[in-house]
PDB file of C-alpha atoms in Angstrom:
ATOM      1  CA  UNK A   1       2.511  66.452-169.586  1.00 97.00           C
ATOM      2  CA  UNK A   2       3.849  66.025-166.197  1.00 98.00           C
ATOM      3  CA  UNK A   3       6.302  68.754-164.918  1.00 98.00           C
ATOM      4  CA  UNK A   4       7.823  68.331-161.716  1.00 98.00           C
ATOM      5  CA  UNK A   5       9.045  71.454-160.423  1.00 98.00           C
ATOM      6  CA  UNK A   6      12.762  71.256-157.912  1.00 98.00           C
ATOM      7  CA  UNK A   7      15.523  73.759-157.302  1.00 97.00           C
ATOM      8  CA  UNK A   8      19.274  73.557-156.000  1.00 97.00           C
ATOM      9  CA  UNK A   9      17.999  74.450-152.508  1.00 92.00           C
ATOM     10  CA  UNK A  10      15.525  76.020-150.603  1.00 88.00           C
ATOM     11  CA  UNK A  11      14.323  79.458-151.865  1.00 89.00           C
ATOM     12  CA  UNK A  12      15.880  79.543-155.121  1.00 93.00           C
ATOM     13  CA  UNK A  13      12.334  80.376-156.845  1.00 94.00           C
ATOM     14  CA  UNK A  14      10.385  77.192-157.219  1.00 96.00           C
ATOM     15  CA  UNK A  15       6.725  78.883-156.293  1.00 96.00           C
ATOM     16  CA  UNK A  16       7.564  81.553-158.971  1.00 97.00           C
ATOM     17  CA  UNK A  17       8.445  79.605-161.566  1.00 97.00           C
ATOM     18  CA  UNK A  18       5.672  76.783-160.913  1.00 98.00           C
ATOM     19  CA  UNK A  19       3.418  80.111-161.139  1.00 98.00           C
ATOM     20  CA  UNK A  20       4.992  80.987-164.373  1.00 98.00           C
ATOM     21  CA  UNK A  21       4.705  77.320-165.925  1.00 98.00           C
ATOM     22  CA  UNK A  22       1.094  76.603-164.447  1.00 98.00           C
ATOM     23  CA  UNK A  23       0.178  79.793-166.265  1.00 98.00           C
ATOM     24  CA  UNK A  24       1.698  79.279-169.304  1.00 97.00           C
ATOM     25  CA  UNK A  25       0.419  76.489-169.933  1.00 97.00           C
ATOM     26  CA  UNK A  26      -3.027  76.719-168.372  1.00 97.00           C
ATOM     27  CA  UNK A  27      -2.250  73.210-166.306  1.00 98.00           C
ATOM     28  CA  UNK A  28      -3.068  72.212-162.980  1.00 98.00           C
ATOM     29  CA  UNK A  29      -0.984  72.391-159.614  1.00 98.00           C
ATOM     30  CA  UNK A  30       0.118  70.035-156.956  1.00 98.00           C
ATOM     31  CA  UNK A  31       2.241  70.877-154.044  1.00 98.00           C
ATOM     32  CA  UNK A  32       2.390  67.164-152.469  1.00 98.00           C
ATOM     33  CA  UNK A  33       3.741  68.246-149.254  1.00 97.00           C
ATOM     34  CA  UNK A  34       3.576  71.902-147.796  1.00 96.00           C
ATOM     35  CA  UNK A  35       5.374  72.449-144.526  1.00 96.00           C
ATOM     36  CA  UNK A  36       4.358  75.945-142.608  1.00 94.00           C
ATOM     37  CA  UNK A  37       2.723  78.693-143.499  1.00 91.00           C
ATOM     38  CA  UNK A  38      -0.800  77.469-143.855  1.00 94.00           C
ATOM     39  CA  UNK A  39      -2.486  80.108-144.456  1.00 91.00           C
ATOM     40  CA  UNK A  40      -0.667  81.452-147.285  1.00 92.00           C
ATOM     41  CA  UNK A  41       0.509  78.364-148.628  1.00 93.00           C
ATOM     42  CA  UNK A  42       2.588  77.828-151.660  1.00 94.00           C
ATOM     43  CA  UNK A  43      -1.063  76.674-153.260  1.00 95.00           C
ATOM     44  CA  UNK A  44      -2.501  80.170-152.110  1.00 96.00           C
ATOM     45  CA  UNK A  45       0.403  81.882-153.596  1.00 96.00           C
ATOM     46  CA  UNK A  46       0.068  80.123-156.891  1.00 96.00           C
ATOM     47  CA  UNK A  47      -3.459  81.309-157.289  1.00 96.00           C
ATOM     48  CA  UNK A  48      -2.878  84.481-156.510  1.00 96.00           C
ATOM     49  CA  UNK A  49      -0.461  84.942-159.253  1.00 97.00           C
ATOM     50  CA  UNK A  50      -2.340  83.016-161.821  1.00 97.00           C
ATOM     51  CA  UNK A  51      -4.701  84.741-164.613  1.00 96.00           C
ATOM     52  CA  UNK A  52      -6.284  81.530-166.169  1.00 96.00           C
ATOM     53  CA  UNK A  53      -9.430  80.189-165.220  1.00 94.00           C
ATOM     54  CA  UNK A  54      -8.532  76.637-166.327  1.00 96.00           C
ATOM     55  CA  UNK A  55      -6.165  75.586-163.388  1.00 97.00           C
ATOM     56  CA  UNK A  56      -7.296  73.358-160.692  1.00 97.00           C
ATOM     57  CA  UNK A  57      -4.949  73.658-157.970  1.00 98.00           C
ATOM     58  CA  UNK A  58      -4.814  70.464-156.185  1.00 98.00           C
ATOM     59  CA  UNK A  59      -5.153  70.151-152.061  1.00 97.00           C
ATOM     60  CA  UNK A  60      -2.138  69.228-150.461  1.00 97.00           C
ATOM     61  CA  UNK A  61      -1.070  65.290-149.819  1.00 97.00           C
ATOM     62  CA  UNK A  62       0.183  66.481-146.302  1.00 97.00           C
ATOM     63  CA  UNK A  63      -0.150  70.003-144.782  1.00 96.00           C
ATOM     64  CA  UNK A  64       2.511  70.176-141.879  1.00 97.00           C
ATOM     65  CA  UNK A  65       2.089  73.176-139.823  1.00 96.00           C
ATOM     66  CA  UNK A  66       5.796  73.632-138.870  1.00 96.00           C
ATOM     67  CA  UNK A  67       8.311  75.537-141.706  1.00 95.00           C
ATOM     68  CA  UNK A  68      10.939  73.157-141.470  1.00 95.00           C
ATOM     69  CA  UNK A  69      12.231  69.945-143.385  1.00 96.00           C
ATOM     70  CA  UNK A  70       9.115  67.720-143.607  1.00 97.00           C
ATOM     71  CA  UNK A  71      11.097  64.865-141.739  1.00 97.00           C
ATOM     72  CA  UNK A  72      10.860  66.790-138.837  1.00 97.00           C
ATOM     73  CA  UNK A  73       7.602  68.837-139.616  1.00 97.00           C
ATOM     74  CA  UNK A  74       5.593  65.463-139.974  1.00 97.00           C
ATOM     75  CA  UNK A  75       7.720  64.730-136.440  1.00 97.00           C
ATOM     76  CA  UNK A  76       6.095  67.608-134.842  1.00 97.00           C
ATOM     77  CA  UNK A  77       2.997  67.084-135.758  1.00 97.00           C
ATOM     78  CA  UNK A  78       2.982  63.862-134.414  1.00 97.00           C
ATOM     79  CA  UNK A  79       2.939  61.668-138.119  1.00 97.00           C
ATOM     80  CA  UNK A  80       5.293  60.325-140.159  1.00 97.00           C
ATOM     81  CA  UNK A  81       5.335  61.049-144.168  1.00 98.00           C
ATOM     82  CA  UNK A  82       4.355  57.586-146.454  1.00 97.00           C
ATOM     83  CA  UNK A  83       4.576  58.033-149.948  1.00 97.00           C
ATOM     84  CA  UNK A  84       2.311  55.535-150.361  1.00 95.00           C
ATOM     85  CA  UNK A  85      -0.522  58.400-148.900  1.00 95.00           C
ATOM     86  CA  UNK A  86       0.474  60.623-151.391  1.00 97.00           C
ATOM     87  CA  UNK A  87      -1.396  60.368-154.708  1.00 95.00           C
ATOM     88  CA  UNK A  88      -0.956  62.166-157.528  1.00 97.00           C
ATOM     89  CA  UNK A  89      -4.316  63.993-158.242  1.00 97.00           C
ATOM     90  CA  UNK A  90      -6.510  62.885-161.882  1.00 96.00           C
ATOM     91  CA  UNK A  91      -7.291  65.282-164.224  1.00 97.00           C
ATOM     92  CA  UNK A  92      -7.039  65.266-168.139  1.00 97.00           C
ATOM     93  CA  UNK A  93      -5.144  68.457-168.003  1.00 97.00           C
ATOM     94  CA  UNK A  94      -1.059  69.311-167.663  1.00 97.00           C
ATOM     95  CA  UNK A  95       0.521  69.131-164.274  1.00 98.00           C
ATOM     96  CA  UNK A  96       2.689  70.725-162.655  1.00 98.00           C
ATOM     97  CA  UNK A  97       4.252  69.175-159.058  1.00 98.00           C
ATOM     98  CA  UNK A  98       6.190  71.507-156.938  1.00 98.00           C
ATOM     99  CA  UNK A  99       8.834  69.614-154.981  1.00 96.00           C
ATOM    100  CA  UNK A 100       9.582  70.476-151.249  1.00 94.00           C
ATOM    101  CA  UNK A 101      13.694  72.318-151.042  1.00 90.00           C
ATOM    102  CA  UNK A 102      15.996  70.694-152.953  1.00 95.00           C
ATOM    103  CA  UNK A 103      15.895  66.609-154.192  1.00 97.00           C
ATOM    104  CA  UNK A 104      17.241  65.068-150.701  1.00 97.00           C
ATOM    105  CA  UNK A 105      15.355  67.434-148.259  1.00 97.00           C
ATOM    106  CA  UNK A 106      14.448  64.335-146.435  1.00 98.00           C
ATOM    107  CA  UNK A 107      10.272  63.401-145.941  1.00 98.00           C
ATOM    108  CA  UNK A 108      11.003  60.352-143.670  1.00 97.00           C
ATOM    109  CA  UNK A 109      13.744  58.286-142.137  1.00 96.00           C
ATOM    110  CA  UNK A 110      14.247  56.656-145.573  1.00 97.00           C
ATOM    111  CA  UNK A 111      12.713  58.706-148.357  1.00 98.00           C
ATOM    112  CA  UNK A 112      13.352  62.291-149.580  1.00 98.00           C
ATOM    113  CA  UNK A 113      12.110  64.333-152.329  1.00 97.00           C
ATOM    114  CA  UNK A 114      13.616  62.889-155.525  1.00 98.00           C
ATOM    115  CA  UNK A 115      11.388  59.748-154.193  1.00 97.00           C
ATOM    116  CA  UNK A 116       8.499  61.549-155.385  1.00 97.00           C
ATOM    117  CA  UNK A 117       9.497  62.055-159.198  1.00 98.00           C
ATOM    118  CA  UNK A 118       7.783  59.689-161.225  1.00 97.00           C
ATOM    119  CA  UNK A 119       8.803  57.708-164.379  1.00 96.00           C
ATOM    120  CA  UNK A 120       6.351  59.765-166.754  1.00 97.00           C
ATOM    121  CA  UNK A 121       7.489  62.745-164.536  1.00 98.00           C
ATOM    122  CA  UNK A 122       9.755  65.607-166.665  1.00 98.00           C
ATOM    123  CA  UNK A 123      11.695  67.866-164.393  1.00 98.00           C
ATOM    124  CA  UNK A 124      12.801  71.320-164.488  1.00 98.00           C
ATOM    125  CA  UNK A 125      15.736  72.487-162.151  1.00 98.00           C
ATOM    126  CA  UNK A 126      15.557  76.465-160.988  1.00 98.00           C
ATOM    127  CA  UNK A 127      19.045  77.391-160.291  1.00 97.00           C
ATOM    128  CA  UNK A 128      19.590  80.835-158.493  1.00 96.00           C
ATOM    129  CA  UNK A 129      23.204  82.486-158.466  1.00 95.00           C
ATOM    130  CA  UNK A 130      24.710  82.469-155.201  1.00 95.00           C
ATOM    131  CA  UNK A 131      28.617  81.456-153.738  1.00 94.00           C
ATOM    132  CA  UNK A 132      27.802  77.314-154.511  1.00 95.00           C
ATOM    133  CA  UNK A 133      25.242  77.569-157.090  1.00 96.00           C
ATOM    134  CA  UNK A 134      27.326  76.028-159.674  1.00 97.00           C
ATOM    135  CA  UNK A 135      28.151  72.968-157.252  1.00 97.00           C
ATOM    136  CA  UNK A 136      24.551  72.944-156.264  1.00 97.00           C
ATOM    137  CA  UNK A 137      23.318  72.702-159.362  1.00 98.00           C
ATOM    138  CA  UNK A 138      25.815  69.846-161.242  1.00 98.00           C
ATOM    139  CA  UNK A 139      25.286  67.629-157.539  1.00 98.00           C
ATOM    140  CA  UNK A 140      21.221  68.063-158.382  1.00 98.00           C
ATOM    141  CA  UNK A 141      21.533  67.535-162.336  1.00 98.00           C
ATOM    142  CA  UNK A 142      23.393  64.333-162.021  1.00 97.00           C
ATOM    143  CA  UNK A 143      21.390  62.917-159.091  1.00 97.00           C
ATOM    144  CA  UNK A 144      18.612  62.935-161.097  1.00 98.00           C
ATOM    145  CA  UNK A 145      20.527  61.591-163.972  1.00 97.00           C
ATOM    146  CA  UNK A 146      21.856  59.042-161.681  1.00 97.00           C
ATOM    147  CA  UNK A 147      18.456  57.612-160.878  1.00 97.00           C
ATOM    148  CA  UNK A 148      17.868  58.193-164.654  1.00 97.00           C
ATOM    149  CA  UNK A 149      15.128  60.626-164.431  1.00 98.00           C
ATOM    150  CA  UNK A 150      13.860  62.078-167.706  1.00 97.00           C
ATOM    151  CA  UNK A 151      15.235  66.189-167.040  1.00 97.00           C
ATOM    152  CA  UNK A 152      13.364  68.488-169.715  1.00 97.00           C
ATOM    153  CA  UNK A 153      14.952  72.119-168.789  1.00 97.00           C
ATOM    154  CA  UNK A 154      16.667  74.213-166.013  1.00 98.00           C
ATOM    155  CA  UNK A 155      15.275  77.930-165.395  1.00 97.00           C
ATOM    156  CA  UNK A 156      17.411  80.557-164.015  1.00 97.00           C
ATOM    157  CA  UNK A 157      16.677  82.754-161.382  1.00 96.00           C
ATOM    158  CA  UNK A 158      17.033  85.967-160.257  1.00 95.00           C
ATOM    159  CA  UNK A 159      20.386  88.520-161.530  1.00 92.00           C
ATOM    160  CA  UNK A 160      21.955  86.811-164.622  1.00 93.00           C
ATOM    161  CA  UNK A 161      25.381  85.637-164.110  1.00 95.00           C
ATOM    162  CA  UNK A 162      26.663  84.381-167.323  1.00 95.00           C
ATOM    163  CA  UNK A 163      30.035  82.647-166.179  1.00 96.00           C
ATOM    164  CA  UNK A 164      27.764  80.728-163.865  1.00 96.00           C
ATOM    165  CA  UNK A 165      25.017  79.840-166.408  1.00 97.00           C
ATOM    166  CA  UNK A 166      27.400  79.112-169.701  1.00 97.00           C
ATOM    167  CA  UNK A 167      29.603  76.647-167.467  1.00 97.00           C
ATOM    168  CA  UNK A 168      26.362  74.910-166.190  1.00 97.00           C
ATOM    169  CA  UNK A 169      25.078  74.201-169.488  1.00 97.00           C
ATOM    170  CA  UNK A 170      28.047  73.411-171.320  1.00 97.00           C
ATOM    171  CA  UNK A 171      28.817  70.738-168.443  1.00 97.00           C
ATOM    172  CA  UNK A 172      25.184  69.470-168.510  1.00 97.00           C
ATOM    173  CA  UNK A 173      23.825  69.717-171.907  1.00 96.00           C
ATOM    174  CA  UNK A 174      20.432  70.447-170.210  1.00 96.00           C
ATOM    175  CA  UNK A 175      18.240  72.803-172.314  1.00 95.00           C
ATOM    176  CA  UNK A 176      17.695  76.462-170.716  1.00 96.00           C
ATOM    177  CA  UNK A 177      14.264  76.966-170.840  1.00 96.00           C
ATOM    178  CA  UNK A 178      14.351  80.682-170.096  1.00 95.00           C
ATOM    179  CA  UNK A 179      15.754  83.370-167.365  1.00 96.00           C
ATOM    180  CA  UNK A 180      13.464  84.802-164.507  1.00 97.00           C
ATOM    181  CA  UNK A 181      15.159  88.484-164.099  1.00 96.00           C
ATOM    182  CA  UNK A 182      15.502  89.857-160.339  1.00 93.00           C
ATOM    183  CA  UNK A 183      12.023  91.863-160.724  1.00 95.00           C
ATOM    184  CA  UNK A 184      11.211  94.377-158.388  1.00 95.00           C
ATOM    185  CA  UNK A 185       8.008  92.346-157.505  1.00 95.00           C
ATOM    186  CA  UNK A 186       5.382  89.749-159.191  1.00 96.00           C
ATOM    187  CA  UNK A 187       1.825  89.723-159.852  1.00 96.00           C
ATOM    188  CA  UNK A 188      -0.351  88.161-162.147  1.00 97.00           C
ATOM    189  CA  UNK A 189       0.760  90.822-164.904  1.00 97.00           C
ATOM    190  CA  UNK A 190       4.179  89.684-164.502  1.00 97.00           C
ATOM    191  CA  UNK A 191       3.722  85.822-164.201  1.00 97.00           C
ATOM    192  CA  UNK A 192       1.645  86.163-167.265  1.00 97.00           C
ATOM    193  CA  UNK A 193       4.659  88.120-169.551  1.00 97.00           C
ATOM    194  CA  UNK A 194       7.098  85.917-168.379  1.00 97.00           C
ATOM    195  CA  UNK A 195       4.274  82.718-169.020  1.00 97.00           C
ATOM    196  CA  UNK A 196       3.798  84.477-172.605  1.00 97.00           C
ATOM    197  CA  UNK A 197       7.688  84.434-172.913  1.00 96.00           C
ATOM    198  CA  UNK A 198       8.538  80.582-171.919  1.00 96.00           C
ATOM    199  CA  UNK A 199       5.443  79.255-173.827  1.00 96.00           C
ATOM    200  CA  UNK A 200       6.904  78.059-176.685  1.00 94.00           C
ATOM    201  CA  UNK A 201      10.013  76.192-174.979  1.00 94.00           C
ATOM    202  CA  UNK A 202       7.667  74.470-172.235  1.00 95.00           C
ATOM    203  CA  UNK A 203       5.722  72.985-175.027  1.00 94.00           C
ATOM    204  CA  UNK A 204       8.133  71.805-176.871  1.00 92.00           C
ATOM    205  CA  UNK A 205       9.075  69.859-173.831  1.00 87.00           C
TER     206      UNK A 205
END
């Protein structure tokens, strides 16, 4: 299984719950295209948090050393983003693929991020409450849809909001694969509860 991790926007939780899958299911990780902060990486985070000894995490396709969109971190650093560089690493195990921002954070002048999902990709949205969430989240769902790409869950993030969630799924029909509660921090004991707690649902994908 191929799980391709996106969210509405940029820091809505991706890392933590592409922590919280990767664990749960003992699979391997791929962020294709990390943009600042090389030294703790998304990669470096992931490993920190996980418990498992199974999970190869995967180098990145392109390492930009500027945070910003990867149109313009790939600018910087004086190269320009081709898909046809990035290659989705082998391995016999579960992946999971941690998008960059949200679907049309743009890599290049004509592709952006929902260019990287792959027919035998499933995605999972992460949808964190905040003033536009709601919009956020229907525009992402039916992009996807619209370029019918297979979706297999959404997560929520951080403080529960039910008005927000209940009118999400009822307009979607997507299945809620769990809830990731505002914690007061995460480690690898908490990654592993919550990968305990969405084990069942992620497998069923």
């Amino acid at each position: 299984m191929k799980l391709f991790i996106t969210g509405i926007s940029t820091d809505v939780g991706k890392t933590i719950a592409s922590a919280i899958i990767t664990e749960s299911l003992e699979a391997d990780y791929w962020k294709p295209i990390q943009a600042g902060d090389l030294e703790n990486s998304d990669s470096h985070k992931i490993k920190s948090f996980l418990s498992n000894k199974k999970t190869v995490i995967h180098p990145n396709s392109y390492a930009l050393n500027t945070p910003a969109s990867p149109h313009l971190a790939a600018e910087l650093d004086g190269i320009i983003i081709d898909l046809k560089k990035i290659t989705e690493p082998k391995t016999a195990n579960h992946l999971v693929i941690e998008g960059a921002g949200g679907v049309f954070v743009p890599l290049n002048d004509t592709d952006s991020v929902i260019d990287l999902i792959q027919p035998d990709y499933k995605v999972i949205v992460v949808s964190r409450h905040y003033l536009g969430s709601i919009n956020h989240t229907l525009l992402t769902i039916e992009a996807l849809q619209n370029r019918k790409i297979n979706i297999a869950g959404i997560l929520f993030n951080g403080e529960e909001n039910k008005a927000t969630e209940t009118i999400i799924l009822n307009k979607t029909g997507i299945k809620c694969i769990g809830r990731i509660e505002q914690e007061p921090y995460f480690d690898q004991n908490v990654i592993k509860e919550y990968a305990d707690l969405f084990r069942d649902n992620l497998l069923e994908l």
